[in-house]
CSV table of C-alpha atoms in Angstrom, one decimal:
chain,number,residue,atom,x,y,z
A,1,UNK,CA,9.5,-37.7,4.1
A,2,UNK,CA,13.0,-36.4,5.1
A,3,UNK,CA,14.1,-34.9,8.4
A,4,UNK,CA,12.8,-31.6,7.1
A,5,UNK,CA,10.9,-30.7,10.3
A,6,UNK,CA,14.1,-30.5,12.4
A,7,UNK,CA,15.9,-28.2,10.0
A,8,UNK,CA,16.3,-24.7,11.4
A,9,UNK,CA,17.9,-21.4,10.6
A,10,UNK,CA,20.6,-20.1,12.9
A,11,UNK,CA,19.7,-17.4,15.5
A,12,UNK,CA,20.6,-14.5,13.3
A,13,UNK,CA,18.8,-15.7,10.1
A,14,UNK,CA,15.8,-16.9,12.0
A,15,UNK,CA,15.2,-13.4,13.5
A,16,UNK,CA,16.6,-11.3,10.7
A,17,UNK,CA,13.3,-9.3,10.5
A,18,UNK,CA,13.7,-8.5,14.2
A,19,UNK,CA,17.3,-7.4,13.7
A,20,UNK,CA,16.3,-5.2,10.8
A,21,UNK,CA,13.6,-3.6,13.0
A,22,UNK,CA,16.1,-3.0,15.8
A,23,UNK,CA,18.5,-1.5,13.3
A,24,UNK,CA,15.7,0.7,12.0
A,25,UNK,CA,15.0,2.1,15.5
A,26,UNK,CA,18.7,2.5,16.3
A,27,UNK,CA,19.5,4.2,13.0
A,28,UNK,CA,16.6,6.6,13.3
A,29,UNK,CA,17.6,7.5,16.9
A,30,UNK,CA,21.2,8.1,15.8
A,31,UNK,CA,20.0,10.2,12.9
A,32,UNK,CA,17.8,12.4,15.2
A,33,UNK,CA,20.4,12.7,18.0
A,34,UNK,CA,23.6,13.1,15.9
A,35,UNK,CA,22.6,15.0,12.7
A,36,UNK,CA,26.1,16.4,12.3
A,37,UNK,CA,28.2,13.2,12.2
A,38,UNK,CA,25.4,11.4,10.2
A,39,UNK,CA,25.4,14.2,7.6
A,40,UNK,CA,29.2,14.0,7.3
A,41,UNK,CA,29.0,10.2,6.7
A,42,UNK,CA,26.2,10.6,4.3
A,43,UNK,CA,28.2,13.0,2.1
A,44,UNK,CA,31.5,11.1,2.3
A,45,UNK,CA,32.3,10.0,-1.2
A,46,UNK,CA,35.4,8.3,-2.7
A,47,UNK,CA,35.8,11.1,-5.2
A,48,UNK,CA,33.7,14.2,-5.5
A,49,UNK,CA,30.5,13.5,-7.6
A,50,UNK,CA,31.3,9.8,-7.8
A,51,UNK,CA,28.1,9.0,-5.8
A,52,UNK,CA,29.9,6.1,-4.1
A,53,UNK,CA,29.4,6.5,-0.4
A,54,UNK,CA,32.6,5.4,1.4
A,55,UNK,CA,31.2,3.8,4.6
A,56,UNK,CA,28.4,2.1,2.7
A,57,UNK,CA,30.7,0.8,0.0
A,58,UNK,CA,33.1,-0.7,2.5
A,59,UNK,CA,30.3,-2.4,4.4
A,60,UNK,CA,28.7,-3.7,1.2
A,61,UNK,CA,32.0,-5.2,0.2
A,62,UNK,CA,32.3,-6.9,3.5
A,63,UNK,CA,28.9,-8.5,2.8
A,64,UNK,CA,29.3,-9.4,-0.9
A,65,UNK,CA,32.9,-10.7,-1.0
A,66,UNK,CA,32.2,-13.6,1.5
A,67,UNK,CA,29.1,-14.6,-0.6
A,68,UNK,CA,31.2,-14.8,-3.7
A,69,UNK,CA,33.7,-17.1,-1.9
A,70,UNK,CA,30.9,-19.7,-1.8
A,71,UNK,CA,30.4,-19.8,-5.6
A,72,UNK,CA,31.8,-23.0,-7.2
A,73,UNK,CA,32.0,-22.6,-11.0
A,74,UNK,CA,33.3,-26.2,-11.2
A,75,UNK,CA,29.8,-27.4,-10.5
A,76,UNK,CA,28.5,-26.1,-13.8
A,77,UNK,CA,29.6,-29.3,-15.6
A,78,UNK,CA,26.9,-31.5,-14.0
A,79,UNK,CA,24.1,-29.0,-14.7
A,80,UNK,CA,24.5,-29.5,-18.5
A,81,UNK,CA,23.2,-33.0,-18.1
A,82,UNK,CA,20.0,-31.7,-16.3
A,83,UNK,CA,19.4,-28.3,-17.9
A,84,UNK,CA,15.6,-28.0,-17.4
A,85,UNK,CA,15.7,-26.7,-13.9
A,86,UNK,CA,18.4,-24.2,-14.7
A,87,UNK,CA,16.5,-22.9,-17.8
A,88,UNK,CA,13.3,-22.4,-15.8
A,89,UNK,CA,15.3,-20.5,-13.1
A,90,UNK,CA,17.0,-18.3,-15.7
A,91,UNK,CA,13.7,-17.6,-17.5
A,92,UNK,CA,12.0,-16.4,-14.3
A,93,UNK,CA,15.0,-14.5,-13.0
A,94,UNK,CA,15.9,-12.5,-16.0
A,95,UNK,CA,12.8,-12.4,-18.3
A,96,UNK,CA,10.0,-12.4,-15.7
A,97,UNK,CA,11.0,-11.0,-12.3
A,98,UNK,CA,12.5,-7.6,-13.2
A,99,UNK,CA,9.6,-6.8,-15.6
A,100,UNK,CA,6.9,-8.1,-13.3
A,101,UNK,CA,8.3,-5.9,-10.5
A,102,UNK,CA,8.4,-2.9,-12.8
A,103,UNK,CA,4.8,-3.4,-13.6
A,104,UNK,CA,3.7,-4.0,-10.0
A,105,UNK,CA,5.7,-1.0,-8.8
A,106,UNK,CA,4.2,1.2,-11.4
A,107,UNK,CA,0.7,0.0,-10.8
A,108,UNK,CA,0.7,0.1,-7.0
A,109,UNK,CA,3.2,2.9,-6.2
A,110,UNK,CA,2.8,5.3,-9.1
A,111,UNK,CA,-0.8,4.7,-10.2
A,112,UNK,CA,-2.7,3.6,-7.1
A,113,UNK,CA,-0.8,5.1,-4.2
A,114,UNK,CA,0.3,8.3,-6.0
A,115,UNK,CA,-2.1,9.2,-8.8
A,116,UNK,CA,-5.3,7.6,-7.6
A,117,UNK,CA,-5.1,8.1,-3.8
A,118,UNK,CA,-2.5,10.8,-3.4
A,119,UNK,CA,-0.7,9.0,-0.6
A,120,UNK,CA,2.8,9.4,-2.1
A,121,UNK,CA,4.1,12.5,-4.0
A,122,UNK,CA,4.6,11.9,-7.7
A,123,UNK,CA,8.4,12.3,-7.8
A,124,UNK,CA,8.9,10.3,-4.6
A,125,UNK,CA,6.7,7.5,-6.2
A,126,UNK,CA,9.1,7.4,-9.2
A,127,UNK,CA,12.1,7.0,-6.9
A,128,UNK,CA,10.3,4.2,-4.9
A,129,UNK,CA,9.6,2.5,-8.3
A,130,UNK,CA,13.2,2.8,-9.3
A,131,UNK,CA,14.3,1.2,-5.9
A,132,UNK,CA,11.9,-1.7,-6.3
A,133,UNK,CA,13.2,-2.3,-9.8
A,134,UNK,CA,16.8,-2.4,-8.6
A,135,UNK,CA,15.7,-4.8,-5.8
A,136,UNK,CA,14.2,-7.3,-8.3
A,137,UNK,CA,16.9,-7.0,-11.0
A,138,UNK,CA,19.3,-9.3,-9.4
A,139,UNK,CA,18.5,-12.9,-8.1
A,140,UNK,CA,19.5,-13.9,-4.6
A,141,UNK,CA,23.0,-15.1,-4.0
A,142,UNK,CA,23.5,-15.8,-0.3
A,143,UNK,CA,20.2,-16.6,1.4
A,144,UNK,CA,19.2,-19.1,-1.3
A,145,UNK,CA,21.6,-21.6,0.2
A,146,UNK,CA,19.5,-21.3,3.4
A,147,UNK,CA,16.3,-21.8,1.5
A,148,UNK,CA,17.7,-24.8,-0.4
A,149,UNK,CA,18.8,-26.4,2.9
A,150,UNK,CA,15.3,-25.9,4.5
A,151,UNK,CA,13.6,-27.5,1.5
A,152,UNK,CA,16.0,-30.4,1.2
A,153,UNK,CA,17.3,-29.0,-2.1
A,154,UNK,CA,20.1,-30.4,-4.3
A,155,UNK,CA,23.0,-28.5,-2.9
A,156,UNK,CA,25.5,-28.9,-5.8
A,157,UNK,CA,22.7,-27.9,-8.3
A,158,UNK,CA,21.8,-24.9,-6.2
A,159,UNK,CA,25.4,-23.8,-6.3
A,160,UNK,CA,25.5,-24.1,-10.0
A,161,UNK,CA,22.3,-22.1,-10.4
A,162,UNK,CA,23.7,-19.3,-8.3
A,163,UNK,CA,27.0,-19.4,-10.3
A,164,UNK,CA,25.3,-19.1,-13.6
A,165,UNK,CA,23.1,-16.2,-12.3
A,166,UNK,CA,26.1,-14.4,-11.0
A,167,UNK,CA,27.9,-14.7,-14.4
A,168,UNK,CA,24.8,-13.4,-16.2
A,169,UNK,CA,24.4,-10.6,-13.6
A,170,UNK,CA,27.7,-9.1,-14.8
A,171,UNK,CA,26.3,-8.4,-18.2
A,172,UNK,CA,22.5,-8.2,-17.7
A,173,UNK,CA,22.0,-6.3,-14.4
A,174,UNK,CA,23.1,-2.9,-15.6
A,175,UNK,CA,21.2,-2.9,-18.9
A,176,UNK,CA,18.0,-4.1,-17.3
A,177,UNK,CA,18.1,-1.5,-14.5
A,178,UNK,CA,18.9,1.2,-17.0
A,179,UNK,CA,16.0,0.2,-19.3
A,180,UNK,CA,13.3,-0.3,-16.7
A,181,UNK,CA,14.2,2.6,-14.4
A,182,UNK,CA,14.3,4.8,-17.5
A,183,UNK,CA,10.9,3.6,-18.6
A,184,UNK,CA,9.5,4.4,-15.2
A,185,UNK,CA,10.4,8.1,-15.7
A,186,UNK,CA,13.6,8.4,-13.7
A,187,UNK,CA,16.9,9.5,-15.2
A,188,UNK,CA,20.0,7.8,-13.9
A,189,UNK,CA,23.7,8.5,-14.5
A,190,UNK,CA,24.8,5.6,-16.6
A,191,UNK,CA,28.5,6.0,-15.7
A,192,UNK,CA,27.5,5.6,-12.0
A,193,UNK,CA,25.5,2.4,-12.8
A,194,UNK,CA,28.5,1.0,-14.7
A,195,UNK,CA,30.8,1.8,-11.9
A,196,UNK,CA,28.4,0.2,-9.4
A,197,UNK,CA,28.3,-3.0,-11.3
A,198,UNK,CA,32.1,-3.0,-11.5
A,199,UNK,CA,32.6,-2.3,-7.8
A,200,UNK,CA,29.8,-4.5,-6.4
A,201,UNK,CA,29.6,-7.4,-8.9
A,202,UNK,CA,32.6,-7.8,-11.1
A,203,UNK,CA,35.4,-7.1,-8.6
A,204,UNK,CA,33.9,-9.1,-5.7
A,205,UNK,CA,33.0,-12.0,-8.0
A,206,UNK,CA,36.5,-12.1,-9.5
A,207,UNK,CA,38.1,-11.7,-6.1
A,208,UNK,CA,36.0,-14.5,-4.6
A,209,UNK,CA,36.8,-16.9,-7.4
A,210,UNK,CA,40.5,-16.1,-7.3
A,211,UNK,CA,40.7,-16.5,-3.5
A,212,UNK,CA,38.6,-19.7,-3.6
A,213,UNK,CA,40.7,-21.3,-6.4
A,214,UNK,CA,44.1,-20.4,-4.8
A,215,UNK,CA,43.2,-21.5,-1.3
A,216,UNK,CA,41.5,-24.8,-2.3
A,217,UNK,CA,44.6,-25.6,-4.5
A,218,UNK,CA,46.9,-24.9,-1.6
A,219,UNK,CA,44.9,-26.0,1.5
A,220,UNK,CA,42.2,-28.3,0.1
A,221,UNK,CA,38.4,-28.0,-0.2
A,222,UNK,CA,37.8,-29.4,3.3
A,223,UNK,CA,40.0,-26.7,5.0
A,224,UNK,CA,38.4,-24.0,2.8
A,225,UNK,CA,34.8,-25.0,3.7
A,226,UNK,CA,35.4,-25.7,7.4
A,227,UNK,CA,38.1,-23.3,8.4
A,228,UNK,CA,38.2,-20.4,6.1
A,229,UNK,CA,34.6,-19.6,5.2
A,230,UNK,CA,33.3,-19.6,8.8
A,231,UNK,CA,35.7,-16.7,9.6
A,232,UNK,CA,33.5,-14.4,7.5
A,233,UNK,CA,30.2,-15.3,9.0
A,234,UNK,CA,30.3,-12.8,11.9
A,235,UNK,CA,31.9,-10.2,9.5
A,236,UNK,CA,29.0,-10.5,7.1
A,237,UNK,CA,26.4,-10.3,9.8
A,238,UNK,CA,28.0,-7.3,11.5
A,239,UNK,CA,28.5,-5.5,8.1
A,240,UNK,CA,24.8,-6.1,7.3
A,241,UNK,CA,23.6,-4.7,10.6
A,242,UNK,CA,25.9,-1.7,10.4
A,243,UNK,CA,24.8,-1.0,6.9
A,244,UNK,CA,21.1,-1.0,8.0
A,245,UNK,CA,21.8,1.3,10.9
A,246,UNK,CA,23.6,3.7,8.7
A,247,UNK,CA,20.9,3.6,6.0
A,248,UNK,CA,18.2,4.2,8.6
A,249,UNK,CA,20.3,7.0,10.2
A,250,UNK,CA,20.6,8.6,6.7
A,251,UNK,CA,16.8,8.1,6.2
A,252,UNK,CA,15.7,9.2,9.7
A,253,UNK,CA,13.9,12.4,8.6
A,254,UNK,CA,12.5,10.7,5.5
A,255,UNK,CA,11.0,7.8,7.4
A,256,UNK,CA,9.6,10.0,10.2
A,257,UNK,CA,7.6,11.9,7.6
A,258,UNK,CA,6.7,9.0,5.4
A,259,UNK,CA,6.5,5.9,7.7
A,260,UNK,CA,3.4,4.7,5.9
A,261,UNK,CA,5.4,4.2,2.8
A,262,UNK,CA,7.2,1.2,4.3
A,263,UNK,CA,3.9,-0.6,4.6
A,264,UNK,CA,2.8,0.4,1.1
A,265,UNK,CA,6.1,-0.6,-0.5
A,266,UNK,CA,5.8,-4.1,1.0
A,267,UNK,CA,2.7,-4.8,-1.0
A,268,UNK,CA,4.3,-5.1,-4.5
A,269,UNK,CA,7.2,-7.0,-3.0
A,270,UNK,CA,5.0,-9.6,-1.4
A,271,UNK,CA,3.0,-10.1,-4.6
A,272,UNK,CA,6.2,-10.3,-6.6
A,273,UNK,CA,7.7,-13.0,-4.4
A,274,UNK,CA,4.6,-15.3,-4.4
A,275,UNK,CA,4.0,-14.8,-8.1
A,276,UNK,CA,7.5,-15.6,-9.3
A,277,UNK,CA,8.0,-18.5,-6.9
A,278,UNK,CA,4.7,-20.0,-7.9
A,279,UNK,CA,5.4,-19.6,-11.6
A,280,UNK,CA,8.8,-21.2,-11.3
A,281,UNK,CA,7.5,-24.1,-9.2
A,282,UNK,CA,4.6,-24.8,-11.6
A,283,UNK,CA,6.9,-24.7,-14.6
A,284,UNK,CA,9.3,-27.1,-12.9
A,285,UNK,CA,6.4,-29.5,-12.3
A,286,UNK,CA,5.1,-29.3,-15.9
A,287,UNK,CA,8.6,-30.1,-17.1
A,288,UNK,CA,9.0,-33.0,-14.6
A,289,UNK,CA,12.0,-31.5,-12.8
A,290,UNK,CA,12.9,-33.3,-9.6
A,291,UNK,CA,11.5,-31.6,-6.4
A,292,UNK,CA,14.9,-31.1,-4.8
A,293,UNK,CA,15.9,-29.1,-7.9
A,294,UNK,CA,12.6,-27.3,-8.3
A,295,UNK,CA,12.4,-25.9,-4.8
A,296,UNK,CA,15.7,-24.0,-4.8
A,297,UNK,CA,15.1,-22.9,-8.4
A,298,UNK,CA,11.8,-21.5,-7.4
A,299,UNK,CA,13.3,-19.7,-4.4
A,300,UNK,CA,16.1,-18.1,-6.4
A,301,UNK,CA,13.4,-16.8,-8.7
A,302,UNK,CA,11.5,-15.3,-5.8
A,303,UNK,CA,14.2,-13.8,-3.5
A,304,UNK,CA,16.4,-10.8,-4.2
A,305,UNK,CA,20.1,-9.9,-4.0
A,306,UNK,CA,19.2,-7.1,-1.5
A,307,UNK,CA,22.8,-6.3,-0.6
A,308,UNK,CA,23.6,-5.4,-4.1
A,309,UNK,CA,20.3,-3.5,-4.5
A,310,UNK,CA,21.1,-1.3,-1.5
A,311,UNK,CA,24.5,-0.5,-2.7
A,312,UNK,CA,23.4,0.4,-6.2
A,313,UNK,CA,20.4,2.5,-5.0
A,314,UNK,CA,22.7,4.5,-2.8
A,315,UNK,CA,25.2,5.0,-5.6
A,316,UNK,CA,22.5,6.1,-8.1
A,317,UNK,CA,20.2,8.1,-5.8
A,318,UNK,CA,22.1,8.8,-2.6
A,319,UNK,CA,21.9,7.3,0.9
A,320,UNK,CA,19.0,9.5,2.0
A,321,UNK,CA,16.9,8.8,-1.1
A,322,UNK,CA,13.5,7.2,-1.4
A,323,UNK,CA,15.0,4.6,-3.8
A,324,UNK,CA,17.4,3.4,-1.1
A,325,UNK,CA,14.5,3.1,1.4
A,326,UNK,CA,12.6,0.9,-1.1
A,327,UNK,CA,15.5,-1.5,-1.3
A,328,UNK,CA,15.7,-1.7,2.5
A,329,UNK,CA,12.0,-2.6,2.7
A,330,UNK,CA,12.9,-5.6,0.7
A,331,UNK,CA,15.3,-6.7,3.5
A,332,UNK,CA,12.5,-6.1,6.1
A,333,UNK,CA,9.9,-8.4,4.5
A,334,UNK,CA,12.1,-11.0,2.6
A,335,UNK,CA,12.9,-13.4,5.4
A,336,UNK,CA,9.4,-14.1,6.8
A,337,UNK,CA,8.0,-14.3,3.3
A,338,UNK,CA,10.6,-16.6,2.0
A,339,UNK,CA,10.2,-18.9,5.0
A,340,UNK,CA,6.5,-19.2,4.1
A,341,UNK,CA,7.5,-20.1,0.5
A,342,UNK,CA,9.8,-22.8,1.9
A,343,UNK,CA,7.0,-24.2,4.0
A,344,UNK,CA,4.7,-24.2,1.0
A,345,UNK,CA,7.3,-26.1,-1.1
A,346,UNK,CA,7.8,-28.7,1.6
A,347,UNK,CA,4.1,-29.1,2.3
A,348,UNK,CA,3.3,-29.5,-1.4
A,349,UNK,CA,5.9,-32.2,-2.1
A,350,UNK,CA,3.3,-35.0,-2.3
A,351,UNK,CA,1.3,-32.9,-4.8
A,352,UNK,CA,4.4,-32.1,-6.8
A,353,UNK,CA,5.7,-35.6,-7.1
A,354,UNK,CA,2.3,-37.3,-7.2
A,355,UNK,CA,2.5,-41.1,-7.3
A,356,UNK,CA,6.2,-41.1,-7.6
A,357,UNK,CA,6.6,-40.1,-3.9
A,358,UNK,CA,5.6,-43.6,-2.8
A,359,UNK,CA,7.6,-45.3,-5.5
A,360,UNK,CA,11.0,-43.6,-5.2
A,361,UNK,CA,13.0,-41.7,-2.7
A,362,UNK,CA,14.5,-38.4,-3.8
A,363,UNK,CA,18.0,-38.1,-2.3
A,364,UNK,CA,18.4,-35.3,0.3
A,365,UNK,CA,20.8,-32.4,-0.3
């Protein structure tokens, strides 16, 4: 057994759910006490009818760009020699997760909670469904490095998995969202979706790659990893917290009237996380993929790129929309749920490896 038990998240990541709750309270208080300024910020767009909210877009960029700096496309060469783990991850990420969430969202939100029990108005239920689909349509980019660390995952392989997913996201995220949201009964402006992908995926990914390549070439990989990347850690954290405060300020009236929806929306998210992580983990075992590759692969398939989801939901539906609220619920529940998945992966290692555990030692990440 590795030194898994001593591995811990830092203070911010360990209590992320608490910070989200505090941001929720602070945002709602601001929304109630300062409706004028909040209304101005809510309606501030780059160009009239562009649907791209200026403060949210800036904050989202401050979150996404540092994440893209971590992506090392050079690590893709080694993955070609061990493709099974990557193929399972891609299968779950792009062919299972968005579609399973679309079904779960429709079944729970539109059918049970809206049509059957009448807890959610019909049109609101459709927007919640759209938000949940957007949440699940992109695999996790940043937090998966934390999950990989906690499960003793193969760090270079995890980087490669994230890099491939980000490349696929450029081409697949928009069409999947357009298809599934359209099927759910919600009409979305396609030009806004295309603009969102360009602003929040293509440009940050390209900027991160260019910055990384140039700085490593000039300063070296050690300087880049130890000196440059840490600069962005507080920026990313502060941007996330400010984004949440703004979103909850925009959503203050909506949440006050529909607070029970937060609890209801957590149900399909929880099922989706456990289903997809369990599926990926089981497939990895059947295909005899090493445990330190299977665990991060399973966790990528379970967690979501919620920063991107929040930005796209706001662009498509507005900062005060039910769709935006649904994506924020994903932030609220993801950390404690993913920590439980990490514990399951670690605790089941002997089951996963079987007799091999006593015969060989899997190298730590």
